[in-house]
Short mmCIF file of C-alpha atoms in Angstrom, two decimals:
data_model
loop_
_atom_site.label_atom_id
_atom_site.label_comp_id
_atom_site.label_asym_id
_atom_site.label_seq_id
_atom_site.Cartn_x
_atom_site.Cartn_y
_atom_site.Cartn_z
CA MET A 1 89.11 86.87 85.18
CA ALA A 2 85.73 84.19 86.52
CA SER A 3 83.07 85.36 88.31
CA LEU A 4 81.46 83.73 91.67
CA PRO A 5 77.31 83.43 91.23
CA ASP A 6 75.79 85.63 93.46
CA LYS A 7 72.88 83.15 94.13
CA TRP A 8 75.38 80.64 95.22
CA THR A 9 76.80 82.87 97.54
CA LYS A 10 73.62 84.39 98.52
CA ALA A 11 72.57 80.99 99.43
CA LEU A 12 75.93 80.56 101.40
CA LEU A 13 75.61 83.45 103.58
CA ALA A 14 71.32 83.07 104.00
CA VAL A 15 72.62 80.60 106.78
CA PRO A 16 74.15 82.94 109.27
CA PHE A 17 71.44 85.15 108.32
CA VAL A 18 68.65 83.29 109.65
CA LEU A 19 70.30 82.25 112.73
CA TYR A 20 71.95 85.29 113.70
CA SER A 21 69.84 88.32 112.39
CA GLN A 22 67.32 88.14 115.74
CA PRO A 23 64.53 90.37 113.92
CA HIS A 24 62.51 90.12 117.29
CA GLY A 25 64.94 91.75 118.91
CA VAL A 26 62.61 95.21 117.90
CA LEU A 27 60.28 94.14 120.63
CA GLU A 28 62.26 93.95 123.37
CA ASP A 29 63.58 96.75 126.27
CA PRO A 30 65.54 99.38 124.30
CA ASP A 31 68.38 99.07 126.36
CA ARG A 32 68.41 95.37 126.64
CA SER A 33 68.04 95.55 122.64
CA ALA A 34 71.47 97.22 122.43
CA ASP A 35 72.79 94.68 123.86
CA THR A 36 70.90 92.10 121.53
CA LEU A 37 72.01 94.07 118.46
CA SER A 38 75.54 94.50 119.44
CA GLN A 39 76.02 90.35 119.99
CA THR A 40 73.97 88.87 116.71
CA ARG A 41 76.04 92.07 114.94
CA GLU A 42 79.46 90.76 115.58
CA GLU A 43 78.04 87.32 115.46
CA ALA A 44 76.68 87.75 112.15
CA HIS A 45 79.94 89.83 110.98
CA ARG A 46 82.10 86.76 112.56
CA ARG A 47 80.54 84.32 110.56
CA TYR A 48 80.32 86.21 107.51
CA SER A 49 83.48 86.64 107.58
CA GLU A 50 84.45 82.70 108.13
CA ILE A 51 82.31 82.02 104.94
CA PHE A 52 84.42 84.83 102.68
CA ARG A 53 87.53 83.31 104.22
CA ASP A 54 86.75 79.80 102.62
CA ILE A 55 85.67 80.93 99.33
CA GLU A 56 89.07 82.59 99.50
CA ALA A 57 90.60 79.62 99.66
CA MET A 58 89.12 77.81 97.32
CA ILE A 59 89.65 80.25 94.76
CA ASP A 60 93.33 79.88 95.97
CA ASP A 61 92.99 75.89 95.41
CA HIS A 62 91.15 76.89 92.22
CA ILE A 63 94.09 79.00 90.96
CA ALA A 64 96.34 76.28 91.85
CA HIS A 65 94.37 73.92 90.10
CA GLN A 66 94.60 75.69 87.00
CA ASN A 67 98.15 76.37 86.83
CA ASP A 68 98.90 72.57 86.76
CA ALA A 69 98.33 71.30 83.69
CA GLU A 70 99.55 68.16 84.75
CA ASN A 71 96.76 67.86 87.28
CA PRO A 72 93.67 66.15 85.46
CA PHE A 73 91.12 66.74 88.25
CA PRO A 74 88.82 69.75 89.38
CA SER A 75 89.15 71.87 91.97
CA LYS A 76 86.85 71.92 95.06
CA LEU A 77 85.39 74.83 93.32
CA LYS A 78 84.91 73.55 90.00
CA LEU A 79 83.16 70.72 91.03
CA LEU A 80 80.29 72.80 93.38
CA VAL A 81 80.25 75.33 90.53
CA PRO A 82 81.01 73.47 87.06
CA SER A 83 80.47 77.09 85.19
CA ILE A 84 83.14 78.67 87.05
CA GLY A 85 85.94 79.56 84.96
CA PRO A 86 89.78 80.39 85.24
CA PHE A 87 91.12 83.66 87.85
CA PHE A 88 93.69 85.94 87.19
CA THR A 89 94.00 86.82 90.63
CA ARG A 90 93.75 85.67 94.36
CA LEU A 91 90.33 87.45 95.72
CA PRO A 92 91.38 88.83 99.21
CA LEU A 93 87.03 88.67 100.07
CA GLU A 94 87.64 88.61 103.73
CA ALA A 95 89.27 92.24 104.03
CA ALA A 96 87.14 93.54 101.08
CA PHE A 97 83.68 91.87 103.17
CA LYS A 98 84.97 93.42 106.54
CA PHE A 99 85.50 96.91 104.16
CA GLN A 100 82.17 96.97 102.88
CA ASP A 101 80.56 96.14 106.18
CA ASN A 102 82.07 99.14 107.35
CA LYS A 103 80.37 101.48 105.14
CA ARG A 104 77.33 99.31 104.42
CA TYR A 105 76.64 97.51 107.81
CA ILE A 106 75.72 94.44 106.26
CA SER A 107 75.73 92.36 110.05
CA SER A 108 74.01 94.76 111.53
CA ARG A 109 70.55 94.30 109.45
CA ARG A 110 67.95 92.26 111.00
CA PHE A 111 65.22 92.04 108.12
CA VAL A 112 67.46 92.39 104.91
CA SER A 113 69.67 89.00 104.14
CA PRO A 114 73.11 90.60 102.04
CA SER A 115 71.70 91.03 98.77
CA PHE A 116 72.88 90.83 95.57
CA ASN A 117 74.35 94.26 95.37
CA ASP A 118 76.27 93.65 98.28
CA ILE A 119 77.84 90.69 97.02
CA ARG A 120 78.67 92.48 93.34
CA LEU A 121 80.48 95.81 95.56
CA ILE A 122 82.33 93.07 98.10
CA LEU A 123 83.73 90.91 94.54
CA ASN A 124 84.64 94.99 93.29
CA SER A 125 86.41 95.67 96.69
CA ALA A 126 88.56 92.65 96.70
CA GLN A 127 89.28 92.74 92.85
CA ILE A 128 90.57 96.38 93.16
CA MET A 129 92.32 94.85 96.26
CA ALA A 130 93.92 92.26 94.49
CA VAL A 131 95.57 94.01 91.50
CA THR A 132 97.31 96.81 93.58
CA THR A 133 98.13 93.94 96.14
CA TYR A 134 99.29 91.19 94.40
CA GLY A 135 100.57 92.93 91.50
CA THR A 136 100.71 96.41 89.36
CA LEU A 137 97.60 98.02 87.86
CA GLN A 138 98.58 99.01 84.29
CA LEU A 139 95.67 99.60 82.34
CA ALA A 140 92.04 100.17 83.26
CA THR A 141 89.44 100.36 80.95
CA PHE A 142 86.20 102.02 80.88
CA ASP A 143 82.78 101.36 79.29
CA GLY A 144 80.86 104.72 78.65
CA ASP A 145 77.25 104.77 79.26
CA VAL A 146 75.93 104.22 82.79
CA THR A 147 79.84 103.75 83.40
CA LEU A 148 81.36 107.31 82.91
CA TYR A 149 78.12 109.07 82.26
CA ASP A 150 74.26 108.49 82.50
CA ASP A 151 72.92 106.72 79.79
CA GLY A 152 72.82 108.49 76.50
CA GLN A 153 74.56 111.50 77.79
CA SER A 154 78.30 112.95 77.97
CA LEU A 155 81.13 113.32 80.11
CA GLU A 156 80.69 116.89 80.91
CA PRO A 157 83.42 119.01 82.66
CA THR A 158 81.79 119.14 85.71
CA SER A 159 82.17 115.26 86.29
CA PRO A 160 83.64 113.81 89.19
CA VAL A 161 85.06 111.18 87.02
CA ILE A 162 86.83 113.53 85.13
CA PRO A 163 89.61 114.31 88.15
CA ARG A 164 89.85 110.76 88.90
CA LEU A 165 90.26 109.39 85.28
CA LEU A 166 93.44 112.04 85.42
CA ASP A 167 94.92 110.87 88.93
CA LEU A 168 94.83 107.59 87.30
CA LEU A 169 97.31 109.05 84.23
CA ARG A 170 99.23 111.02 86.49
CA LYS A 171 100.24 108.01 88.44
CA ASN A 172 101.33 106.29 84.63
CA VAL A 173 97.74 103.78 84.31
CA LYS A 174 96.95 103.54 81.00
CA ILE A 175 93.11 104.56 80.30
CA GLY A 176 91.14 102.61 77.31
CA ILE A 177 87.44 103.74 77.10
CA VAL A 178 86.02 100.83 75.79
CA THR A 179 82.25 101.65 74.19
CA ALA A 180 79.65 100.46 72.01
CA ALA A 181 79.26 103.76 70.27
CA GLY A 182 80.33 103.01 67.24
CA TYR A 183 81.62 106.59 65.72
CA THR A 184 83.83 106.54 62.42
CA THR A 185 84.84 110.43 62.91
CA ALA A 186 86.33 111.66 66.37
CA ASP A 187 83.92 114.73 66.32
CA ARG A 188 81.15 112.41 67.55
CA TYR A 189 83.64 110.96 70.43
CA TYR A 190 84.65 114.09 71.41
CA ALA A 191 80.93 115.17 71.93
CA ARG A 192 80.23 112.83 74.68
CA LEU A 193 83.92 112.86 75.74
CA HIS A 194 84.85 116.54 75.82
CA GLY A 195 85.00 117.18 79.67
CA LEU A 196 87.77 114.60 79.81
CA LEU A 197 89.43 115.49 76.66
CA ASP A 198 89.60 119.53 77.45
CA ALA A 199 90.71 118.29 81.00
CA MET A 200 93.67 116.49 79.48
CA ALA A 201 94.55 118.82 76.41
CA ASN A 202 94.11 122.28 79.55
CA SER A 203 96.11 119.84 82.19
CA ALA A 204 99.74 121.44 83.12
CA ASP A 205 101.05 118.52 85.34
CA LEU A 206 100.05 115.49 82.68
CA THR A 207 103.55 114.87 80.78
CA PRO A 208 102.87 114.25 77.15
CA SER A 209 103.55 110.76 77.57
CA GLN A 210 100.67 110.53 80.10
CA LYS A 211 98.48 112.32 78.00
CA GLN A 212 99.00 109.67 74.96
CA SER A 213 98.09 107.19 77.74
CA LEU A 214 94.66 107.62 76.44
CA VAL A 215 92.89 105.52 73.61
CA VAL A 216 88.74 105.13 72.62
CA MET A 217 87.58 102.09 71.51
CA GLY A 218 84.35 102.02 69.62
CA GLY A 219 82.09 99.83 68.34
CA GLU A 220 83.18 97.12 71.13
CA ALA A 221 86.29 96.53 69.18
CA ASN A 222 86.27 98.11 65.98
CA TYR A 223 87.33 102.24 65.93
CA LEU A 224 90.19 102.84 67.35
CA PHE A 225 91.32 106.58 68.33
CA GLU A 226 94.29 107.90 70.26
CA PHE A 227 94.30 111.08 71.98
CA ASP A 228 95.91 114.07 69.94
CA SER A 229 96.38 117.63 71.53
CA SER A 230 97.03 118.63 67.97
CA SER A 231 93.64 117.61 66.59
CA PRO A 232 90.70 120.29 66.25
CA HIS A 233 88.84 117.68 68.58
CA LEU A 234 91.49 116.04 70.07
CA LEU A 235 91.17 112.39 68.96
CA ALA A 236 93.40 111.17 65.97
CA PRO A 237 91.61 107.96 64.41
CA VAL A 238 94.43 105.14 64.41
CA PRO A 239 94.47 102.93 60.80
CA ARG A 240 92.89 99.54 61.38
CA GLN A 241 96.07 97.93 60.41
CA HIS A 242 97.75 99.42 62.98
CA TRP A 243 96.20 98.05 65.34
CA LEU A 244 94.32 94.32 64.72
CA THR A 245 95.63 91.52 66.10
CA PRO A 246 96.46 88.60 63.72
CA GLU A 247 93.61 86.96 64.58
CA MET A 248 91.22 90.03 63.88
CA ALA A 249 93.17 90.83 60.50
CA ALA A 250 91.60 87.14 59.58
CA TRP A 251 88.21 88.18 59.98
CA SER A 252 87.01 88.13 56.06
CA GLU A 253 84.69 90.86 54.97
CA GLN A 254 82.68 88.66 52.71
CA ASP A 255 82.03 86.77 56.37
CA ILE A 256 81.14 90.04 58.30
CA THR A 257 78.86 91.22 55.61
CA GLN A 258 76.77 87.58 55.72
CA LEU A 259 77.01 87.92 59.76
CA LEU A 260 75.03 91.66 59.51
CA ASP A 261 73.22 90.72 56.90
CA VAL A 262 71.57 87.92 59.08
CA ALA A 263 70.90 89.99 61.65
CA GLU A 264 69.36 92.32 59.96
CA ALA A 265 66.78 90.08 58.56
CA ALA A 266 66.53 89.21 62.35
CA LEU A 267 65.92 92.39 63.46
CA ARG A 268 63.97 93.64 60.72
CA ASP A 269 61.60 90.46 62.10
CA CYS A 270 62.01 91.01 65.28
CA ILE A 271 59.94 95.16 64.59
CA LYS A 272 57.47 93.47 62.70
CA THR A 273 56.45 90.85 65.12
CA LEU A 274 56.78 92.37 68.61
CA ASN A 275 55.26 95.84 66.88
CA LEU A 276 58.51 97.58 68.18
CA PRO A 277 58.41 101.94 67.37
CA ALA A 278 62.22 101.35 66.21
CA THR A 279 64.10 101.95 62.79
CA LEU A 280 67.12 99.55 61.55
CA MET A 281 70.40 101.49 61.41
CA ARG A 282 73.52 99.96 59.33
CA LYS A 283 76.90 101.05 59.81
CA ASP A 284 80.02 99.05 58.19
CA ARG A 285 80.33 96.84 60.98
CA ALA A 286 77.59 96.97 63.10
CA VAL A 287 73.39 96.83 62.53
CA GLY A 288 70.65 97.69 65.08
CA ILE A 289 67.64 99.40 66.42
CA ILE A 290 66.67 102.58 67.54
CA PRO A 291 63.32 104.13 68.56
CA VAL A 292 61.66 105.70 65.90
CA SER A 293 61.85 109.29 68.00
CA PRO A 294 64.14 109.82 71.29
CA GLU A 295 61.17 110.14 72.96
CA ILE A 296 60.43 106.66 72.80
CA ARG A 297 61.47 104.19 75.22
CA ILE A 298 60.99 100.34 73.96
CA PRO A 299 60.20 98.41 76.77
CA ARG A 300 63.52 96.08 78.34
CA GLU A 301 61.52 92.84 77.73
CA SER A 302 60.83 94.00 74.42
CA LEU A 303 64.62 94.82 73.74
CA GLU A 304 65.97 91.50 75.73
CA GLU A 305 63.55 89.42 73.44
CA THR A 306 65.39 90.98 70.53
CA VAL A 307 69.11 90.33 71.77
CA LEU A 308 68.04 86.79 72.61
CA LEU A 309 66.17 85.86 69.62
CA VAL A 310 68.84 87.54 66.94
CA GLN A 311 71.59 85.73 68.55
CA LYS A 312 70.02 82.58 68.83
CA ILE A 313 69.63 83.26 64.82
CA LEU A 314 72.83 84.45 64.54
CA GLU A 315 74.37 81.29 65.92
CA LEU A 316 72.12 78.73 64.39
CA SER A 317 73.51 80.50 60.81
CA THR A 318 75.71 79.43 58.27
CA VAL A 319 78.05 82.14 59.20
CA GLY A 320 77.31 81.85 63.15
CA ARG A 321 78.21 78.35 63.46
CA SER A 322 81.49 78.56 61.56
CA ARG A 323 82.58 80.47 64.41
CA ARG A 324 84.71 82.70 62.16
CA VAL A 325 83.58 85.93 62.98
CA PRO A 326 82.46 86.88 66.48
CA PHE A 327 79.95 89.03 67.45
CA CYS A 328 77.86 90.60 70.41
CA ALA A 329 74.15 91.31 69.83
CA PHE A 330 73.08 93.42 73.32
CA ASN A 331 71.08 95.86 74.45
CA GLY A 332 72.14 99.18 74.82
CA GLY A 333 69.02 99.96 77.26
CA ARG A 334 67.01 102.15 74.70
CA ASP A 335 68.61 100.28 71.57
CA VAL A 336 69.66 96.86 70.39
CA PHE A 337 72.95 96.21 68.67
CA VAL A 338 74.82 93.75 66.85
CA ASP A 339 78.66 94.02 66.71
CA ILE A 340 81.60 92.61 65.17
CA GLY A 341 84.05 91.34 68.11
CA ASP A 342 82.74 92.04 71.72
CA LYS A 343 84.90 94.12 73.97
CA SER A 344 87.09 91.09 75.60
CA TRP A 345 88.49 92.20 71.90
CA GLY A 346 88.62 95.81 72.50
CA VAL A 347 90.28 95.35 75.59
CA THR A 348 92.54 93.29 74.06
CA VAL A 349 93.76 96.01 71.43
CA CYS A 350 93.98 98.00 74.58
CA GLN A 351 96.51 95.88 75.93
CA ARG A 352 98.71 95.77 72.91
CA TRP A 353 98.54 98.63 71.78
CA PHE A 354 99.85 100.37 74.94
CA SER A 355 102.59 97.52 75.05
CA GLN A 356 103.65 98.19 71.35
CA LYS A 357 103.78 101.58 72.05
CA GLU A 358 105.83 101.43 74.53
CA ALA A 359 108.12 98.21 75.67
CA GLY A 360 107.84 98.97 79.55
CA PRO A 361 109.76 96.95 81.80
CA HIS A 362 106.48 94.87 82.65
CA GLY A 363 106.11 93.81 78.83
CA ILE A 364 102.83 92.54 77.42
CA ILE A 365 100.01 93.96 79.54
CA LYS A 366 98.70 90.80 81.14
CA GLY A 367 95.19 90.19 82.18
CA GLU A 368 96.21 90.26 85.95
CA ASN A 369 97.48 93.78 85.24
CA THR A 370 94.27 94.90 83.16
CA LEU A 371 90.74 96.10 84.99
CA HIS A 372 87.47 96.75 83.09
CA VAL A 373 84.88 98.56 84.74
CA GLY A 374 81.08 98.28 83.12
CA ASP A 375 77.73 97.88 84.12
CA GLN A 376 76.50 95.10 81.64
CA PHE A 377 77.19 91.85 83.07
CA LEU A 378 73.80 90.34 84.07
CA SER A 379 71.74 89.73 81.17
CA ALA A 380 72.10 87.93 78.09
CA GLY A 381 72.70 90.98 76.30
CA ALA A 382 75.64 92.55 78.78
CA ASN A 383 78.64 93.47 76.21
CA ASP A 384 80.82 93.76 79.21
CA PHE A 385 80.44 90.48 80.25
CA ARG A 386 83.15 88.49 77.67
CA ALA A 387 86.09 91.70 79.22
CA ARG A 388 86.50 88.83 82.37
CA SER A 389 87.90 86.33 79.34
CA VAL A 390 90.77 88.90 79.06
CA GLY A 391 91.33 91.12 82.57
CA THR A 392 89.91 91.45 85.68
CA THR A 393 86.78 93.02 86.20
CA ALA A 394 84.66 95.50 88.37
CA TRP A 395 80.50 96.04 87.95
CA ILE A 396 79.39 98.83 88.83
CA ALA A 397 76.08 100.12 88.65
CA SER A 398 75.89 104.03 88.21
CA PRO A 399 78.95 106.70 87.78
CA ALA A 400 78.65 107.62 90.88
CA GLU A 401 79.89 103.70 91.98
CA THR A 402 82.49 104.68 89.04
CA VAL A 403 83.81 107.48 91.44
CA GLU A 404 83.44 105.20 94.43
CA LEU A 405 85.30 102.84 92.76
CA LEU A 406 88.18 105.23 91.83
CA ASP A 407 88.36 106.84 95.24
CA GLU A 408 88.53 103.39 96.67
CA LEU A 409 91.30 102.25 94.14
CA ALA A 410 93.16 105.77 94.76
CA GLU A 411 93.54 105.04 98.45
CA LEU A 412 95.04 101.32 97.58
CA MET A 413 97.70 102.28 95.48
CA GLY A 414 98.75 105.50 97.21
CA LYS A 415 98.81 102.75 100.42
CA LYS A 416 101.00 100.51 97.68
CA MET A 417 103.14 103.65 96.63
CA SER A 418 104.02 105.08 100.16
#
């Protein structure tokens, strides 16, 4: 799904804020100030709503253009925002703004204009309204760290995320946990997800089919595990030949090895040049750097520099220029890794896996029926970013926001079913 640039949207909202915020009202008589605040809040709300309604109309026009293969002309939105891509669904932005305004009191603010976080949450609300109103949500995929649990932590039994994920399974929504964590054995994923896996195993109201509706895709798109109540760690590895897409099956081991060799050399150079307190870690489908000690935090700027440098070196390398094997260089918050593939491939595998396992009435799970929830969409090393090309997305900033999003989603799905 295409994403509206936050700076562009903020700029549109800045005008009514400047004209109607009335910050001088704090100096007025309290009784008069209350009337002024009410009037300016209503006017600001009206103007903000109009702007989101106009953007919504431009997106509708953009979708009409993208669906008309014979129309050679760009949409108005494409002319205004040349970087904009395709949309999987309409976005009811005006309704989403009104929902978030009731929660965040955006129109009532006098000194703080509509922020990046306001716009991010409005877009999230619009997207989940869309996937529940204009279609049926069939697949929800989630990042791990910072999305389901705090960075470097695990999904504990007391996590409020767990009952909400179980509720999705009860509603027959498939779940894929698409994480950068690249473990080859089930015990490592059980250690990170044991709260959810144990809850599923012990659930009396989940059917066997619903319990089979969860998979873990590790290393971005390299290791697939499905729920298995008979396994000691409640997950069973799925052999690669059973789930690789035709495109992924064409990636040669020689190219993969060559790409990782180039990445490894670049990472070693970064450790030396930036004097990073890090050590190199090589896996069969990834290579990265981690702190020499768990107590050490590498500065964010150093991690970002490493990502950008390694990414550029790979893009300019012989194997990178060939584009035969996609890769993802990303900042994990504490480390930097280069993975073969990226989350667009991981989400695609989840879509195809559930479609071929369970040929239901909807057929293949499409982008408009998929929602990916993650925290990394902003920087160059943001590995959730590429999932936008295969499904709708929601950008959260913490597990607490994931809980709020899932509550909002459950309410919307409940209204649709009723």
